[in-house]
Short mmCIF file of C-alpha atoms in Angstrom, two decimals:
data_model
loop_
_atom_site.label_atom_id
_atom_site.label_comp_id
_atom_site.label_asym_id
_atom_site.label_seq_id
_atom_site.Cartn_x
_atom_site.Cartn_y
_atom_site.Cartn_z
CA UNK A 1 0.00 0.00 0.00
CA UNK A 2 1.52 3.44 -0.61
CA UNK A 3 2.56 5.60 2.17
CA UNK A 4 0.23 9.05 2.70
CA UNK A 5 1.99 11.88 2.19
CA UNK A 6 2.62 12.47 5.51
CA UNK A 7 4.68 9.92 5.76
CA UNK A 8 6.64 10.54 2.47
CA UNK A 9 6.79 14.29 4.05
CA UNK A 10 8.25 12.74 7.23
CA UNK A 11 10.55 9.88 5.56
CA UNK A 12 12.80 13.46 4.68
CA UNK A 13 12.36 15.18 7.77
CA UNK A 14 14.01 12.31 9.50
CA UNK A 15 16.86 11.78 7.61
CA UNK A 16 17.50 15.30 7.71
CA UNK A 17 16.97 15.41 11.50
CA UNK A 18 14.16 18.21 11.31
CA UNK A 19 10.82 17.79 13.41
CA UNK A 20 8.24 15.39 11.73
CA UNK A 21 5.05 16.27 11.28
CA UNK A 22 1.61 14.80 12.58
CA UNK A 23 -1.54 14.89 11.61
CA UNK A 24 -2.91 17.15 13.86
CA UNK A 25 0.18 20.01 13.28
CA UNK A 26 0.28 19.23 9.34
CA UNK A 27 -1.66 22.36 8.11
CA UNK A 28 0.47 24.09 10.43
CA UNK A 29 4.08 23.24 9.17
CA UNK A 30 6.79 25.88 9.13
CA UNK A 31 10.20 26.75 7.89
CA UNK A 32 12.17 23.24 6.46
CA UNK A 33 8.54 21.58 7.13
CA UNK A 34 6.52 23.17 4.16
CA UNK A 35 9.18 23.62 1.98
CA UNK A 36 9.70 19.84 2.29
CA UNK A 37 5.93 19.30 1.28
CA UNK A 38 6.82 21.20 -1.84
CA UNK A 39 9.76 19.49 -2.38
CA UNK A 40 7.94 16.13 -2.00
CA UNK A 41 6.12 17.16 -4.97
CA UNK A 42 8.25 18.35 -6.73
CA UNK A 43 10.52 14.85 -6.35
CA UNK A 44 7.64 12.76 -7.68
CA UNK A 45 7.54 15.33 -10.94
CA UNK A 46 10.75 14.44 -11.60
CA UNK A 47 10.05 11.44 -11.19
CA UNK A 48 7.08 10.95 -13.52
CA UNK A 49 9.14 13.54 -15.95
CA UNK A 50 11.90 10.93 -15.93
CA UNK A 51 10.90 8.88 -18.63
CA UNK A 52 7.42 9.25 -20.81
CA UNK A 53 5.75 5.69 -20.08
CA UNK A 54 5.90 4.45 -16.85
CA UNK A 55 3.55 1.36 -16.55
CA UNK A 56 2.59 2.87 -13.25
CA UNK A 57 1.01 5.89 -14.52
CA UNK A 58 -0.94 4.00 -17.48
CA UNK A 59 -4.72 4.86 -17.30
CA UNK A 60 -7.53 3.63 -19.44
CA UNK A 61 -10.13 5.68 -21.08
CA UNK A 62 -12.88 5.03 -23.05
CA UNK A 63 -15.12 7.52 -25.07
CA UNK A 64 -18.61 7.63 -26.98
CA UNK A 65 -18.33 8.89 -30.94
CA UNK A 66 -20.21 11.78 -31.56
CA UNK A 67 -21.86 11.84 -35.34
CA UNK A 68 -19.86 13.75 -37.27
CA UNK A 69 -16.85 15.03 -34.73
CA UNK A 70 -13.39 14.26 -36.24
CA UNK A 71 -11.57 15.78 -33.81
CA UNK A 72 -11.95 15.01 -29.29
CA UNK A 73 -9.63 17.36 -27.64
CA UNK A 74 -8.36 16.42 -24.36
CA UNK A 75 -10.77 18.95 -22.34
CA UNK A 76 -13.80 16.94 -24.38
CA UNK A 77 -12.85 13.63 -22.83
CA UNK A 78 -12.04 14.75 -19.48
CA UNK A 79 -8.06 13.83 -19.67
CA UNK A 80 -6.28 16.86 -19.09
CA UNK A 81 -3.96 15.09 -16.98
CA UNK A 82 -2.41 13.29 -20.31
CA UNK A 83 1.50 13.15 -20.46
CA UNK A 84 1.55 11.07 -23.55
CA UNK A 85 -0.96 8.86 -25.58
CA UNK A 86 -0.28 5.09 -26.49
CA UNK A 87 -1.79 5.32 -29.98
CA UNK A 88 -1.01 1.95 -30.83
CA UNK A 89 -3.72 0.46 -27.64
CA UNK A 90 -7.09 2.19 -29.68
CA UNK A 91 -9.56 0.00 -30.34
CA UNK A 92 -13.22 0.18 -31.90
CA UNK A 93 -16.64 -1.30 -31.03
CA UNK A 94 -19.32 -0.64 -33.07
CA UNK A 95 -21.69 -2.67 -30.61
CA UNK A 96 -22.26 -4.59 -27.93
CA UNK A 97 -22.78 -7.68 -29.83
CA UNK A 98 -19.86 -6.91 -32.07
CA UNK A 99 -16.16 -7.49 -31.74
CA UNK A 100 -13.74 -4.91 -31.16
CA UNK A 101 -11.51 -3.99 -34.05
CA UNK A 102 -8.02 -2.38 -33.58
CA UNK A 103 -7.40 1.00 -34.96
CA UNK A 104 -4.45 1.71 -36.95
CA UNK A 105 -2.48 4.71 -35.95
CA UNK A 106 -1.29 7.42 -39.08
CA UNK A 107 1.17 10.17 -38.57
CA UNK A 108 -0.56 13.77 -39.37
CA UNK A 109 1.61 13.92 -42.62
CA UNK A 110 -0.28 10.16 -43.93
CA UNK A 111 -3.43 11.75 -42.68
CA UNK A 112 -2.77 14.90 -44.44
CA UNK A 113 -1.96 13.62 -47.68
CA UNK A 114 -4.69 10.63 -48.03
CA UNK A 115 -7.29 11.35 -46.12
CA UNK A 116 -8.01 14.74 -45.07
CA UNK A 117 -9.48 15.92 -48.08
CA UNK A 118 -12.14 13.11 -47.43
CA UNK A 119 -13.17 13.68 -43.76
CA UNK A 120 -13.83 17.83 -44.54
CA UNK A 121 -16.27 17.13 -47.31
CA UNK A 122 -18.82 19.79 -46.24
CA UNK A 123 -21.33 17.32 -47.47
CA UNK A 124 -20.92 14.59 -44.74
CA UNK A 125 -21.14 12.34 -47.58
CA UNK A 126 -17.82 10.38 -46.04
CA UNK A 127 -18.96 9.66 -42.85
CA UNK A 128 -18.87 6.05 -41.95
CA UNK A 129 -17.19 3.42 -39.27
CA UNK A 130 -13.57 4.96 -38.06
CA UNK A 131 -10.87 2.63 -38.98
CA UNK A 132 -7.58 5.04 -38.58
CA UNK A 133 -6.93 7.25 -35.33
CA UNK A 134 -4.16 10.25 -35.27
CA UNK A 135 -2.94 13.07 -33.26
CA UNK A 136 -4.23 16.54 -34.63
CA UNK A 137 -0.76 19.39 -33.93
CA UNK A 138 -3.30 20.62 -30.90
CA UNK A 139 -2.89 16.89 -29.54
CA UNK A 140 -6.32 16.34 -30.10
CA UNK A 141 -7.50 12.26 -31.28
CA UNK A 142 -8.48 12.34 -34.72
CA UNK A 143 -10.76 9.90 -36.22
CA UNK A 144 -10.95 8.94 -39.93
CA UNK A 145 -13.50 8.54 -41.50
CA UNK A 146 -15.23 10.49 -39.19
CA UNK A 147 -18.27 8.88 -36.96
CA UNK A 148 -21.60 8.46 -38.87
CA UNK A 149 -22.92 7.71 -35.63
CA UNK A 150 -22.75 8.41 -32.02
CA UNK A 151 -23.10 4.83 -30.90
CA UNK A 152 -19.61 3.96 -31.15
CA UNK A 153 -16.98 3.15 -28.39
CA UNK A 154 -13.23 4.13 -28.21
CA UNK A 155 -10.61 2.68 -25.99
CA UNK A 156 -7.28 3.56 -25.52
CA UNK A 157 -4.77 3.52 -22.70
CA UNK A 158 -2.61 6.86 -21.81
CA UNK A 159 0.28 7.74 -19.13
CA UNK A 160 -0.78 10.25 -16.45
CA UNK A 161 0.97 13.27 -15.48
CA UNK A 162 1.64 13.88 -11.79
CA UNK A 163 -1.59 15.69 -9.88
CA UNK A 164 0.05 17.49 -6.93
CA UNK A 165 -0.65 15.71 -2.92
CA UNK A 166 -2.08 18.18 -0.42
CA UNK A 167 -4.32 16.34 2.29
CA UNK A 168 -1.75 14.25 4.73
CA UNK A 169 -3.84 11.07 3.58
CA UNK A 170 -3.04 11.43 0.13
CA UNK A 171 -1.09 8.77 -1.97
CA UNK A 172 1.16 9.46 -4.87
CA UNK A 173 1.17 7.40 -8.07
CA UNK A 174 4.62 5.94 -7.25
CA UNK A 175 5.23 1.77 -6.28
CA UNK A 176 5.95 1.29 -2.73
CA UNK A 177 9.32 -0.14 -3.38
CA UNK A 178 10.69 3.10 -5.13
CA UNK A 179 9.49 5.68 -2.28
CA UNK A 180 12.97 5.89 -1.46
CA UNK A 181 13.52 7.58 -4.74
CA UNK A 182 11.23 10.35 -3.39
CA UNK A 183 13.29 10.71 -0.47
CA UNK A 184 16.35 11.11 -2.02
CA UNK A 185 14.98 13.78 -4.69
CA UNK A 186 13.27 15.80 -1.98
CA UNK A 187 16.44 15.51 0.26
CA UNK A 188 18.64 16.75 -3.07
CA UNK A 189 16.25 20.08 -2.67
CA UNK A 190 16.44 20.80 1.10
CA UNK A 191 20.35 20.20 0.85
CA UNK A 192 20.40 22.85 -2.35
CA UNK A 193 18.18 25.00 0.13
CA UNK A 194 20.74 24.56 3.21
CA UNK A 195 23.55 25.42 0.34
CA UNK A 196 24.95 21.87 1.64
CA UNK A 197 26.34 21.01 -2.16
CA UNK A 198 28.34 17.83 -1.26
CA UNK A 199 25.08 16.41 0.28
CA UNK A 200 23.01 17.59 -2.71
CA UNK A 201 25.35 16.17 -4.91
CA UNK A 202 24.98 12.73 -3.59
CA UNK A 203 21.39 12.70 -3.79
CA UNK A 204 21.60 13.76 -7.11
CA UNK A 205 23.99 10.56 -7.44
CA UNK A 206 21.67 8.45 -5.53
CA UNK A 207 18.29 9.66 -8.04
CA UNK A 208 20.25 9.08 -11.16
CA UNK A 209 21.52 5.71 -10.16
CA UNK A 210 17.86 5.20 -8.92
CA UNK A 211 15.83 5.86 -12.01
CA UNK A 212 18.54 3.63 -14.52
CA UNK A 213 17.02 0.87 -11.63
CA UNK A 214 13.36 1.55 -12.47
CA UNK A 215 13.70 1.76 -15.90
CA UNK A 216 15.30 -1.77 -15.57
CA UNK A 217 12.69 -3.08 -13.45
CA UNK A 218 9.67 -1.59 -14.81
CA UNK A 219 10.41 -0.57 -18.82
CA UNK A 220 13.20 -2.64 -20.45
CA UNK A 221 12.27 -5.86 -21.56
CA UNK A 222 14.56 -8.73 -21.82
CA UNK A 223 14.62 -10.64 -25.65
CA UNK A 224 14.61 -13.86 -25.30
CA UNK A 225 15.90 -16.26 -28.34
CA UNK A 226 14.59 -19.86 -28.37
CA UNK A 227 15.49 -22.86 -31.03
CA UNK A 228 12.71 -24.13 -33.37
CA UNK A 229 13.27 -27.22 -34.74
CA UNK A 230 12.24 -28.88 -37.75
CA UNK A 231 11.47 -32.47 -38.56
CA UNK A 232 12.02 -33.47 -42.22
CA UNK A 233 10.64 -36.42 -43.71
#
């Protein structure tokens, strides 16, 4: 289970030998206190900044076609908190009693060039089931051919973007097991703060060498090569 943010807050106090907080002084912090909350917050940006697809901030969305919209910007489907969009994970149902069909991602440029010219026929004429999805220059999901109907269901998977703790009972997005990255990013702050730079620069140590470890653990996959063999008659 991840640890509130209390305790995050209080996993840096300690280490820098400052008074923790409780819950009942928490809205009352001063001095190295709140600037730690900040600097809690800030170490879980960096964080989340570190790389662009953390498994742990995948999130799964799914959206209703309106008849005749080409274009769902990311206010429309409620996902401002978007970092970046796995547009290889959108699929298509056209109904319950159908199966889903995978959309195939274009760059702008292959939309541009094929079918744009299509999907802005004034006349509507084009409309029909969407079977390629792309990301408009305002990062807004295209679909092409655009919806005939509003019946139809989109799914697709995106990372999240850090949304800032503030209640003492809040939890933050990352694992358990790499909290200790936190630590060490917040503590890199306070020690900047104090002006202690050999101390900052060994938490700056400790975060690099920390992230190359999640990456390993949670995004680089190992290839594996296996023999086939073939019986000939």
């Amino acid at each position: 289970m991840a640890s509130s943010y209390l305790t995050l807050i209080n996993n840096v106090l300690r280490d820098l030998n400052e008074v923790e907080l409780t819950s009942s002084t928490f809205s009352s912090s001063r001095g190295i206190q709140t600037a730690v909350k900040d600097y809690v917050n800030r170490a879980i940006d960096d964080i989340i900044n570190a790389d662009t697809e953390w498994p742990f901030t995948v999130t799964s969305k799914t959206f209703t076609t309106t008849a005749g919209k080409r274009l769902y910007s990311r206010s429309d489907l409620s996902t401002t908190d978007t970092k970046t969009i796995d547009y290889d994970s959108f699929t298509f149902l056209e109904a319950a009693d159908k199966t889903e069909q995978k959309l195939d991602y274009l760059t702008f440029s292959e939309y541009l060039d094929n079918y744009h010219e299509r999907d802005t026929d004034p006349t509507g004429d084009s409309r029909a089931i969407p079977v390629f999805v792309y990301e408009n220059p305002d990062q807004s999901i295209g679909l092409s051919p655009v919806p005939d109907k509003a019946t139809y269901t989109i799914k697709y998977f995106y990372y999240a973007t850090h949304t800032a703790l503030s209640g003492s009972t809040d939890t933050s997005l990352i694992p358990t097991r790499f909290e200790t990255v936190i630590t060490e990013r917040a503590k890199y702050y306070a020690f900047t703060l104090r002006g202690e730079v050999q101390n900052a620069q060994m938490s700056q140590a400790q975060f690099d060498k920390s992230i190359k470890r999640m990456r390993v653990e949670l995004i680089n996959k190992q290839l594996y090569m296996r023999a086939v063999w073939f019986l000939r008659l």
